[in-house]
Coordinates of C-alpha atoms in Angstrom, one line a residue:
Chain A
X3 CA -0.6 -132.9 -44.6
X4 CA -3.1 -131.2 -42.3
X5 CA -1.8 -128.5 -40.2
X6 CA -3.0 -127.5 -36.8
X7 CA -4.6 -124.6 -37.7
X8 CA -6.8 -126.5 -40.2
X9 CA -8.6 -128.6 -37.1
X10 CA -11.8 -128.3 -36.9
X11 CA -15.1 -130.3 -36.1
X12 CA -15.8 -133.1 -38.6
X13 CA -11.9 -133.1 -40.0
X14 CA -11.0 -136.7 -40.1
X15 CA -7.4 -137.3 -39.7
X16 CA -4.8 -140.5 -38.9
X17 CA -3.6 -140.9 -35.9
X18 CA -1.1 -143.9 -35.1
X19 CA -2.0 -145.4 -38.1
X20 CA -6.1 -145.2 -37.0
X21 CA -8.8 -142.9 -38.9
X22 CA -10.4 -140.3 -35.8
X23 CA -13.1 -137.8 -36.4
X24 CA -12.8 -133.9 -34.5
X25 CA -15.8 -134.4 -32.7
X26 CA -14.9 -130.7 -30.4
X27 CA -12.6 -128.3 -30.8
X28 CA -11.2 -125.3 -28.6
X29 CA -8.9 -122.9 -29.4
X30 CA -6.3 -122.0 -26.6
X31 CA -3.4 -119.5 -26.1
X32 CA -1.8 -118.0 -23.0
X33 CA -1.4 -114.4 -24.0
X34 CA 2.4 -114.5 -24.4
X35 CA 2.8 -118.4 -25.8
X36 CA 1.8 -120.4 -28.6
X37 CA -1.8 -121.3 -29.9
X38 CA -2.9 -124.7 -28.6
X39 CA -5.7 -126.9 -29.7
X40 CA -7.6 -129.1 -27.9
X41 CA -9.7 -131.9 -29.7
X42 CA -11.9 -134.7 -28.4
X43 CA -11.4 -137.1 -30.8
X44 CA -13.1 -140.5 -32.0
X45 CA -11.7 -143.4 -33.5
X46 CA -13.7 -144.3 -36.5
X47 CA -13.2 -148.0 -36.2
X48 CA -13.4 -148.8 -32.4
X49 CA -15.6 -145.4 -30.9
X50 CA -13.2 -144.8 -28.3
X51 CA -12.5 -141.2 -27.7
X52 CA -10.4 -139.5 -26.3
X53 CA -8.8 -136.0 -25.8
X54 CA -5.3 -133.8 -26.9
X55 CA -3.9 -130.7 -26.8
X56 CA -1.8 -130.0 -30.6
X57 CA 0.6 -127.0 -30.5
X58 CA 0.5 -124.7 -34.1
X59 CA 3.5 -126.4 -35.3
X60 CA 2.2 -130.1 -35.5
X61 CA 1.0 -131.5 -38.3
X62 CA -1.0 -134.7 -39.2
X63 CA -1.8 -136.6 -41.9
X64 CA -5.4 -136.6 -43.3
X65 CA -7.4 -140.2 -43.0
X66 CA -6.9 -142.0 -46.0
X67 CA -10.5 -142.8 -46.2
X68 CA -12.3 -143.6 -49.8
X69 CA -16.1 -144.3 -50.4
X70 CA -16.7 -147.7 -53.0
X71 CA -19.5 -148.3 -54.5
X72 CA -20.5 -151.4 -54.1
X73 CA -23.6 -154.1 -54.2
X74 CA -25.5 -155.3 -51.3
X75 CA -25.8 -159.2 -51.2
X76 CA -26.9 -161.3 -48.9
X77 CA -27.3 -161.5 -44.7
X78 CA -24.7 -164.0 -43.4
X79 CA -25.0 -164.4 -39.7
X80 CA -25.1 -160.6 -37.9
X81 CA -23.0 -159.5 -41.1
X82 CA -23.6 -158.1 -44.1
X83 CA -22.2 -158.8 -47.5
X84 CA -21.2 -156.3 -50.0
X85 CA -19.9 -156.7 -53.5
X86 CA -17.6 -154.3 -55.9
X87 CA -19.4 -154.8 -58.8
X88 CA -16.2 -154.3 -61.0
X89 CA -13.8 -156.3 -58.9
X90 CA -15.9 -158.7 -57.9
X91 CA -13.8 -158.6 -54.2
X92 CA -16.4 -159.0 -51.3
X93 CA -16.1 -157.5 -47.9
X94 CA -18.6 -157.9 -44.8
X95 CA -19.7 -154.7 -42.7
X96 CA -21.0 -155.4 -39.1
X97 CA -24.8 -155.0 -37.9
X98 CA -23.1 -151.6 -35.8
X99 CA -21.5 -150.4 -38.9
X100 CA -24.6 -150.7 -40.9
X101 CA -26.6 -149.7 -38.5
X102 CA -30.0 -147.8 -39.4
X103 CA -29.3 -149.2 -43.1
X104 CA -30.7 -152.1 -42.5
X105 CA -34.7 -150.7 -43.4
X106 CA -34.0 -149.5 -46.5
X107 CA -31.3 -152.5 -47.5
X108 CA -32.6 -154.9 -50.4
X109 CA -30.5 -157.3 -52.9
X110 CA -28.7 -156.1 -55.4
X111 CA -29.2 -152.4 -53.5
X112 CA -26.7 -150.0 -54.7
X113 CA -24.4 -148.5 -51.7
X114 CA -21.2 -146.1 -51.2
X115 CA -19.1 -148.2 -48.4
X116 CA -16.4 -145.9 -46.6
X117 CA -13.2 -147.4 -46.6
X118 CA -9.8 -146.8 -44.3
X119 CA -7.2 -148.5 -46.7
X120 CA -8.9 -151.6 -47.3
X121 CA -10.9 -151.7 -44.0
X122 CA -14.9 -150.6 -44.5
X123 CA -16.3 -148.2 -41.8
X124 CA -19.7 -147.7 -42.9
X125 CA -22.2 -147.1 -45.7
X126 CA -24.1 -144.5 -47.0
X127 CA -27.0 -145.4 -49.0
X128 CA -28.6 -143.7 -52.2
X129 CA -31.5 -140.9 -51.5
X130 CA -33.9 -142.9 -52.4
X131 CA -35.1 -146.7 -52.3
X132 CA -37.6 -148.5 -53.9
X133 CA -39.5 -151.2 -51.1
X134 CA -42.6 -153.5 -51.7
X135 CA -45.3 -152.9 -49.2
X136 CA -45.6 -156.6 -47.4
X137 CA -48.4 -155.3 -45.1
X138 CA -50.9 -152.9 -45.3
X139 CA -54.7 -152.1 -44.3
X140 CA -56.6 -152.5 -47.8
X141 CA -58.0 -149.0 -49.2
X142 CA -62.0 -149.7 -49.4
X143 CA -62.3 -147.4 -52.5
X144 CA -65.0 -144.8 -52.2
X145 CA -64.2 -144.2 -48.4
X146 CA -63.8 -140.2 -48.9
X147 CA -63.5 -140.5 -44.7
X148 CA -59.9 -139.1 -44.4
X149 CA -56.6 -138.7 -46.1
X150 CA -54.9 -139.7 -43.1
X151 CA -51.6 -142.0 -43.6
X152 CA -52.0 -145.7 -41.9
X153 CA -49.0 -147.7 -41.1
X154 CA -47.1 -150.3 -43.7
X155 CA -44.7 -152.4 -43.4
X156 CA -42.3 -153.1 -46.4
X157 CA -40.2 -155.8 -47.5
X158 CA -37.2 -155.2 -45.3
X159 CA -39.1 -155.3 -41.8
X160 CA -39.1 -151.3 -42.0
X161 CA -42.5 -150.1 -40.9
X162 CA -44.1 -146.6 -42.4
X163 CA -46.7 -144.3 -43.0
X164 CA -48.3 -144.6 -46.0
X165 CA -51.5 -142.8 -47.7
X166 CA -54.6 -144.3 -47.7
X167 CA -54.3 -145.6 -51.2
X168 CA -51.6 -147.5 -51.0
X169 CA -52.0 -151.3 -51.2
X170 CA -49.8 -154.7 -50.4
X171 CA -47.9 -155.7 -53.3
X172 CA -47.1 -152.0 -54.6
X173 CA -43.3 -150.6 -54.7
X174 CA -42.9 -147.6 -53.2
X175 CA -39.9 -145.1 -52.9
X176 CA -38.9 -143.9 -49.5
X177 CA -36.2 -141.1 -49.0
X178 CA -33.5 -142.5 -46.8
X179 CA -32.7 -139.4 -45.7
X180 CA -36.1 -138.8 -43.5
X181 CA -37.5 -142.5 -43.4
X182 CA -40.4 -140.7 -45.1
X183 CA -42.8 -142.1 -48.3
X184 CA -42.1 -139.9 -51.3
X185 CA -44.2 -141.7 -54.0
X186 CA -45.7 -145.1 -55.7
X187 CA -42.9 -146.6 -58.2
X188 CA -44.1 -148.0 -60.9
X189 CA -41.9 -151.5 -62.5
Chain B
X17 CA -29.3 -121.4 -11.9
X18 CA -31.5 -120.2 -14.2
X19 CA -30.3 -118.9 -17.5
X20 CA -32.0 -115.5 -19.4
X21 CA -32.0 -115.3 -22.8
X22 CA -28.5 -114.6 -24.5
X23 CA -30.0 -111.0 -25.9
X24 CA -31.1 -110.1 -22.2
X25 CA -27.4 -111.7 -20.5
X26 CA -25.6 -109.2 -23.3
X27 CA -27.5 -106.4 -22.3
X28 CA -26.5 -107.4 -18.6
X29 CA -23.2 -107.9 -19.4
X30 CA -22.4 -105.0 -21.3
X31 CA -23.8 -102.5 -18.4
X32 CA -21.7 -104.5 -15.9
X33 CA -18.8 -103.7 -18.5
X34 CA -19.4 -100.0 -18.6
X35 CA -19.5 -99.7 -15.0
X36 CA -16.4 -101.6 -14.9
X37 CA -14.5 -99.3 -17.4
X38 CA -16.3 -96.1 -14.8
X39 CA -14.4 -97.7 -12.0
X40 CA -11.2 -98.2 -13.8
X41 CA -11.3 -94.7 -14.8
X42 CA -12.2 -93.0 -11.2
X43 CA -9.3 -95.5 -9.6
X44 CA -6.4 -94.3 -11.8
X45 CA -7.3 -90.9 -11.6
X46 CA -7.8 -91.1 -7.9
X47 CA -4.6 -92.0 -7.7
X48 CA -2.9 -89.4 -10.1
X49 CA -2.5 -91.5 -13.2
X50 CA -2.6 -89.9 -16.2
X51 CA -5.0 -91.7 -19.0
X52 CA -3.7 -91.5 -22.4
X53 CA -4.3 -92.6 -25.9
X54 CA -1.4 -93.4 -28.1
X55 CA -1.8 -94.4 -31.9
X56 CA -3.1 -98.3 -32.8
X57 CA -1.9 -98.2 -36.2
X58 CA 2.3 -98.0 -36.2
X59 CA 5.3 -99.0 -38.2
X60 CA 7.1 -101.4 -36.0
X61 CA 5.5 -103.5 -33.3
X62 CA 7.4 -105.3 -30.5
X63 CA 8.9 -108.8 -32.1
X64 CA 7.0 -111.6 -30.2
X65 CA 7.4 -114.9 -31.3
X66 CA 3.6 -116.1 -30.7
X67 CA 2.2 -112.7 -30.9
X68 CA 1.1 -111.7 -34.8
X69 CA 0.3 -108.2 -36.0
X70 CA -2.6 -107.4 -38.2
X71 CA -1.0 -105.2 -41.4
X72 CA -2.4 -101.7 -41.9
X73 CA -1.3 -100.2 -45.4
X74 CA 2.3 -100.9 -44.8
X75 CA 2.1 -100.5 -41.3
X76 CA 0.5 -102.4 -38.8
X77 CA -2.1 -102.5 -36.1
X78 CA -0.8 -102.7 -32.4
X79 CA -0.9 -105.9 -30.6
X80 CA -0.3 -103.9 -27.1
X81 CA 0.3 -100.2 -26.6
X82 CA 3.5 -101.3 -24.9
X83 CA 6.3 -99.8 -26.8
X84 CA 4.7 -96.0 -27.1
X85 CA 3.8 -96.0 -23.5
X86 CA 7.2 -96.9 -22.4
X87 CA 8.6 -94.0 -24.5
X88 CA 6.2 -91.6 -22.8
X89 CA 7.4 -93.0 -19.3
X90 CA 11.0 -91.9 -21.3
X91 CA 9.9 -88.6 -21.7
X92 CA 8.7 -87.9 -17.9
X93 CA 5.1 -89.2 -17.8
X94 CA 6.0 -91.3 -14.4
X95 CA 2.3 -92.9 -13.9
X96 CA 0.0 -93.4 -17.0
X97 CA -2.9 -95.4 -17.6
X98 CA -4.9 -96.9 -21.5
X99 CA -7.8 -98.5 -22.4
X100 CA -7.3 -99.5 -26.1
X101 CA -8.0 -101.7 -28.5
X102 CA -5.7 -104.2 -29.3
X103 CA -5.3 -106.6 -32.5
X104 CA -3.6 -110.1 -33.0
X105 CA -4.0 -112.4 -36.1
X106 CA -5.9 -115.7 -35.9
X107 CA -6.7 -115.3 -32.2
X108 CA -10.0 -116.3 -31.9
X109 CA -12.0 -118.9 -29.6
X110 CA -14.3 -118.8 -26.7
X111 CA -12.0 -116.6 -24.8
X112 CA -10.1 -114.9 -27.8
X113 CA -11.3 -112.1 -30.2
X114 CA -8.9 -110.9 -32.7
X115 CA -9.6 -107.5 -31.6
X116 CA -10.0 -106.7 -27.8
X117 CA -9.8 -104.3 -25.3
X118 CA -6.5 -103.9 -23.2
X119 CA -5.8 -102.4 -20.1
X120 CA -2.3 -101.0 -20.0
X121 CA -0.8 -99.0 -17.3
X122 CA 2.8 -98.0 -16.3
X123 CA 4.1 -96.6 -12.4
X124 CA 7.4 -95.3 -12.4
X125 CA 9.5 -95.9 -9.4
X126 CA 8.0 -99.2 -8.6
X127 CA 8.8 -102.7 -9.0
X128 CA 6.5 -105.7 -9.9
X129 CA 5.3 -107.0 -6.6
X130 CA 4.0 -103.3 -5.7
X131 CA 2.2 -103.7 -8.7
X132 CA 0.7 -106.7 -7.4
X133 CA -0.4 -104.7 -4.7
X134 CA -2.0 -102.3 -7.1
X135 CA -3.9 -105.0 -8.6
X136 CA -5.4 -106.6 -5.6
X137 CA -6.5 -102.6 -4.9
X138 CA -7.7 -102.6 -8.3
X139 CA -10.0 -105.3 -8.4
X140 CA -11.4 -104.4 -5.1
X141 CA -12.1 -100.9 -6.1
X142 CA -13.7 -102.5 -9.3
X143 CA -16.1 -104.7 -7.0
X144 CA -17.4 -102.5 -4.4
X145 CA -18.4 -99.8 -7.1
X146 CA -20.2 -102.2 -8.9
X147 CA -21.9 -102.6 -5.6
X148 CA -20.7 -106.5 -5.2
X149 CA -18.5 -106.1 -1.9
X150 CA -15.6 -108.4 -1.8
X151 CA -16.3 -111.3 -3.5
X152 CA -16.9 -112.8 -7.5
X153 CA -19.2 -115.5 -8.7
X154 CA -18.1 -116.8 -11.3
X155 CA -19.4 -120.4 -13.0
X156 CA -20.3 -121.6 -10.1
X157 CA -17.3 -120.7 -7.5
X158 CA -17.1 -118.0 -5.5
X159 CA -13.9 -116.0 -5.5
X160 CA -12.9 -113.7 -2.5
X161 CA -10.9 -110.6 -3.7
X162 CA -9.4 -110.0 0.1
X163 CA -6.0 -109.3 0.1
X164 CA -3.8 -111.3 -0.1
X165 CA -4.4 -112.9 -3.2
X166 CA -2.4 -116.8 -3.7
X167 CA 1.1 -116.0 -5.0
X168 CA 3.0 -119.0 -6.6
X169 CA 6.0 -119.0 -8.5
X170 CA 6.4 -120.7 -12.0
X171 CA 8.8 -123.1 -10.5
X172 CA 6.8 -124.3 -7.9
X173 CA 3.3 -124.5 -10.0
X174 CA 5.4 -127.2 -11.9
X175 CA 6.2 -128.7 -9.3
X176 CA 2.8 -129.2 -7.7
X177 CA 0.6 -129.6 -11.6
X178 CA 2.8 -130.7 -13.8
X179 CA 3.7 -133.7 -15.0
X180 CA 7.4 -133.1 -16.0
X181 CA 9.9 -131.0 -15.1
X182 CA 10.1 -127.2 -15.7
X183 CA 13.1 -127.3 -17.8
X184 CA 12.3 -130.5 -19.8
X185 CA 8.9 -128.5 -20.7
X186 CA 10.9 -125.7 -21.7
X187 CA 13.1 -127.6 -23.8
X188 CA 10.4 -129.9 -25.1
X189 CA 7.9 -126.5 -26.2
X190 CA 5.8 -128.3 -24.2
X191 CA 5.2 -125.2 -21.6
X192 CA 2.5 -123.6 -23.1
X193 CA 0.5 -127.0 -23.1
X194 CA 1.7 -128.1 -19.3
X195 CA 0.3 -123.9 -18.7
X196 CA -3.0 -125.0 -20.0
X197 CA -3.6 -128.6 -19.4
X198 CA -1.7 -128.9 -16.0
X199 CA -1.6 -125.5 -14.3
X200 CA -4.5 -123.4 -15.0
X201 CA -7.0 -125.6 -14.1
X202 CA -5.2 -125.0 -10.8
X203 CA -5.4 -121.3 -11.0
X204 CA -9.3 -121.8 -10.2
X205 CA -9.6 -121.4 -6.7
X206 CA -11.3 -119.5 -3.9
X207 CA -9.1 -116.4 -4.5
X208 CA -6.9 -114.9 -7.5
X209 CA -3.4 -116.1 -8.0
X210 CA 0.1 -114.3 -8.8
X211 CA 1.7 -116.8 -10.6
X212 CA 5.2 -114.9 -10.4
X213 CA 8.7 -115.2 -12.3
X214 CA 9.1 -117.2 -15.3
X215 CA 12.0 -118.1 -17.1
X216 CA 14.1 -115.0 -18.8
X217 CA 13.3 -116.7 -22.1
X218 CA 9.6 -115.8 -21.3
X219 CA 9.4 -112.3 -20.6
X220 CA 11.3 -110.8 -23.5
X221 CA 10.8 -107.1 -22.2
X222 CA 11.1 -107.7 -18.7
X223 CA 14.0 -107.0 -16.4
X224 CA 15.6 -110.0 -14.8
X225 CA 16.2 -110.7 -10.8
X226 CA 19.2 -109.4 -9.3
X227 CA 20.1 -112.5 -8.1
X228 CA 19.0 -114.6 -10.7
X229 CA 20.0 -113.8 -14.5
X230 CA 17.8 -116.8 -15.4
X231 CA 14.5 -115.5 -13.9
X232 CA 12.0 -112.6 -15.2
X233 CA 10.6 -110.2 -13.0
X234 CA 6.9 -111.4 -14.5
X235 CA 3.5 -112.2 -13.3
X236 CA 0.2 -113.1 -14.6
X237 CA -3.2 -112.6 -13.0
X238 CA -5.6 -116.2 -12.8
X239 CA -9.1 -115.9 -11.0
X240 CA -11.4 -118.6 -12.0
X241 CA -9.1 -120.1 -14.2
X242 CA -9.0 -117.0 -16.5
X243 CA -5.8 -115.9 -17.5
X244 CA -6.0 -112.1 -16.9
X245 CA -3.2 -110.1 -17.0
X246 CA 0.3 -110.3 -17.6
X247 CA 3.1 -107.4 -16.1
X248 CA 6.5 -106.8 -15.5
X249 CA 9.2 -104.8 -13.5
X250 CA 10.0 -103.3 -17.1
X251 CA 13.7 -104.0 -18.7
X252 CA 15.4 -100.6 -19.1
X253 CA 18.8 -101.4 -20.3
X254 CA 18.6 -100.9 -24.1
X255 CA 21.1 -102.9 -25.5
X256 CA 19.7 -105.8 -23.2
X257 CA 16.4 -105.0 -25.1
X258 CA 18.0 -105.4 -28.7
X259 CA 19.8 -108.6 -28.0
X260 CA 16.0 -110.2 -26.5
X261 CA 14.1 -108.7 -29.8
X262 CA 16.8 -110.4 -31.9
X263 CA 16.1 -113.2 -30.1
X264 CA 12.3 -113.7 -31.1
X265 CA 13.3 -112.1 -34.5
X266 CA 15.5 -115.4 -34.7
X267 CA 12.5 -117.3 -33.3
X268 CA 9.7 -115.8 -35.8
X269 CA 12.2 -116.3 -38.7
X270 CA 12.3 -120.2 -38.3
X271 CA 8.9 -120.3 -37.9
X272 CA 8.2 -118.7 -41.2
X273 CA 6.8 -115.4 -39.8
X274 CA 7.5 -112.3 -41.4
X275 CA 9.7 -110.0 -39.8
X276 CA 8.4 -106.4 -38.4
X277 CA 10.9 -103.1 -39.0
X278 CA 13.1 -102.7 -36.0
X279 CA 11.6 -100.5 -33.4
X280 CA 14.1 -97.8 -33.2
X281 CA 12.7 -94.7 -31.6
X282 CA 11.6 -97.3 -29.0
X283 CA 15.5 -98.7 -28.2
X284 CA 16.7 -95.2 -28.4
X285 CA 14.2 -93.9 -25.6
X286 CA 14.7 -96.9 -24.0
X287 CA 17.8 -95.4 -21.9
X288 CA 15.7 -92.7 -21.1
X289 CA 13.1 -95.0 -19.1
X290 CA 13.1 -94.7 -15.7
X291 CA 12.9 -98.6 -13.6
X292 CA 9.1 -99.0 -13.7
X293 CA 6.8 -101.6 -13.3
X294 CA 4.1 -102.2 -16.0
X295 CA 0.9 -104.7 -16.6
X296 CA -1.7 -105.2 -19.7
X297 CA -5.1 -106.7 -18.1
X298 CA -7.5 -107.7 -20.9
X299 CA -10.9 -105.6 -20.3
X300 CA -12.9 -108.4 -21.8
X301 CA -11.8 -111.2 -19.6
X302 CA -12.0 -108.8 -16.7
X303 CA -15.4 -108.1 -17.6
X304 CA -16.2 -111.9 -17.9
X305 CA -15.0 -112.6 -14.5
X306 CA -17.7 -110.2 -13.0
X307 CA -20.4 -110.8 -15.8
X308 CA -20.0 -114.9 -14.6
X309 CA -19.7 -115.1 -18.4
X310 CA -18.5 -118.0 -20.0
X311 CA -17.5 -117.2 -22.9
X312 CA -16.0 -113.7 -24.5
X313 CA -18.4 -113.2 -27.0
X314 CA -20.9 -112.4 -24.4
X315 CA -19.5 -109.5 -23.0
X316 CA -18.9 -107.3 -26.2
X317 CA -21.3 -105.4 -28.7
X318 CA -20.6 -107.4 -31.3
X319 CA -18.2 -110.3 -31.7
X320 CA -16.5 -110.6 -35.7
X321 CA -19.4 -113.0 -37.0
X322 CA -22.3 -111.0 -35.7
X323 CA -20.8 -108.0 -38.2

């Protein structure tokens, strides 16, 4: 149990049943009564927010949220199928909840999916992922012109900037994190 | 309006606050008041339910100079005045720092609506020698200082902000929240506001109306929504006093707070004090009100996480 002196931004707790995230927090008290605490909140599910006032004595309970990992599968329709790779159960995030994901998302990728009791939230990918370049201007070797990056575009639809030397057909890892090349993979 | 750069707005700030603290000085002395210092650290602070001391090697740092400058009032100092530091536990937020500057002074022979007179002369006094005439900006709003200021009772700012009754607040421990949510958003019009007697449970060292046992002889001081000051027509029946500090003893207990040593010297001087009128005005919040600063840490040296 969360008391109300442990609020602060980021602390995800259950409200009604429904995971919310602190996104502000103010601490109030008239000079003679008891400390207040005033939090917008979000609900993690639907993104409504909204606002409340919790007196030191309330308590709440923490979010029972859990990260899975789990296997991406397959596209079906404007979902997205994941798999638990030792239960086998399957469970379908939303285009919203995957959101930015989408670039860096291949088969068989390897992802943690946050779960409120057995409802998924969201996803949080690895650091790193290896892509296939689908499309890129060819490197004419010898052309000592410039080092400057030129723009690819890799298996998933994601578009970035690549060094000169890197050609169609090669894996490369990008860091998830930035969006950014790191390195050629080799297979 | 254009903002400076936070280092240049202390700087600002903190000159506006020593002029301030000039002014507070040449007002009470003006007037015969006697400044004083009495000790921060003692052994037995005034038992508040909300209000927590900070220890001090078995004793304890005060929360308000209160209790020693009602024994001097005992012992024949009719009109004194303090600036202090003051120190509460876990108070700290945009308009909170666990140790701030208090403003405590105590007039013998007068009850609390003179003193509301005082302060209205008072923040006048403060304005014109800081060369700002009668009126405060402050985020925005201007704020006339003429007297009179608004003066509302408790009972009727329920009525007008909040959404429930006075008495289901109270017995809900919802009044603090209704305070914040509902009525002080209301204090932030274009003049400061008395908001005046509040329930005897709230004003555990205040004397109660003649003709009303259940009413405190308290006010509070709002201007631009800042909650500045708080004073009393000042209890002076003893025994009265030790049955209200068992009270919040009683309180604090169930709330798992420790308990502080009875303050004895204090209840013993107590029928010694003459019928006063007393008020603490935090310095800080004062000096935000003039500064047009919006939050607390703006107006002092150094706030806790800049040390």
């Amino acid at each position: 149990m969360y008391s109300a002196s442990d609020l602060r931004k980021n602390l995800k707790i259950q409200i009604d049943g429904e995971p919310y995230v602190v996104t502000d927090f103010q601490f109030v008290k008239p000079g003679k009564g008891q400390a207040l605490y005033r939090c917008k909140l979000k609900n993690m599910i639907t993104g409504s927010q909204f606002e409340r006032t919790f007196r030191s004595v309330d308590t709440f309970q923490p979010a029972d949220l859990q990260d899975k990992r789990m296997q991406y599968l397959y596209p079906e329709g404007n979902k997205y199928c994941f798999m638990d790779m030792e239960s086998y159960e399957q469970v379908y995030l939303t285009e919203d909840q995957v959101g930015d994901a989408l670039s860096y998302m291949i088969d068989n990728l390897e992802v943690d999916i946050l779960f409120f009791g057995d409802r998924p939230l969201g996803i949080t990918l690895p650091n790193f992922v290896d892509l296939v370049v689908t499309q890129a201007d060819p490197w004419v070797k010898g052309d000592t012109a410039t080092g400057d990056y030129k723009p690819a575009v890799l298996e998933t639809g994601y578009q970035v900037q690549v060094p000169p030397f890197v050609v169609e057909g090669e894996k490369i890892r990008i860091d998830t994190r930035t969006g950014q090349y790191v390195t050629r993979v080799k297979d | 309006m254009e903002r400076l750069p936070i280092t240049v707005r202390r700087k600002r700030n903190l000159v506006i606050r020593a002029g301030i603290i000039q002014a507070i000085r040449l007002f009470f002395t003006e007037r015969a008041f006697l400044e004083v210092e009495t000790p921060i650290r003692i052994p037995a602070p005034a038992p508040e339910t909300h209000i927590d001391a900070i220890p001090s090697d078995g004793w304890f740092l005060q929360t308000s100079p209160e209790l020693c400058m009602k024994r001097m009032l005992a012992a024949g100092y009719d009109k004194i005045f303090q600036l202090s530091k003051c120190f509460r536990h876990r108070e700290r937020g945009s308009r909170h720092l666990p140790e701030f500057t208090m403003l405590e002074w105590y007039h013998a022979g007068i009850d609390y609506g003179r003193l509301m007179n005082e302060c209205e002369d008072l923040f006048l006094f403060i304005s014109q020698f800081l060369g700002a005439g009668d009126t405060i900006s402050y985020q925005n709003k201007t704020i006339s200082l003429e007297k009179p200021w608004r003066r509302l009772s408790v009972s009727d700012a329920f009525k007008r902000y909040s959404p429930m009754p006075l008495d289901t607040a109270l017995a809900d421990d919802r009044f603090d929240e209704i305070m914040v949510s509902n009525i002080e958003p209301g204090m932030n019009g274009d003049r400061p506001v008395f908001l005046f007697d509040y329930p005897v449970s709230l004003g555990s060292l205040a004397r109660t109306k003649q003709c009303d046992p259940t009413v405190a002889e308290r006010f509070e001081i709002y201007a631009g929504g800042l909650e500045l000051a708080n004073a009393f027509s000042e209890l002076t029946d003893a025994s009265e006093q030790r049955k209200r500090f068992e009270k919040e003893r009683e309180y604090r207990a169930n709330l798992g707070k420790i308990a502080y040593p009875a303050p004895d010297k204090f209840l013993r001087d107590l029928d010694y004090m003459p019928e006063s009128a007393g008020i603490a005005l935090g310095v800080d919040r004062l000096v935000m009100l003039y500064a047009d600063s919006e939050t607390i840490d703006e107006v002092v040296a150094f706030s806790p996480e800049e040390l």
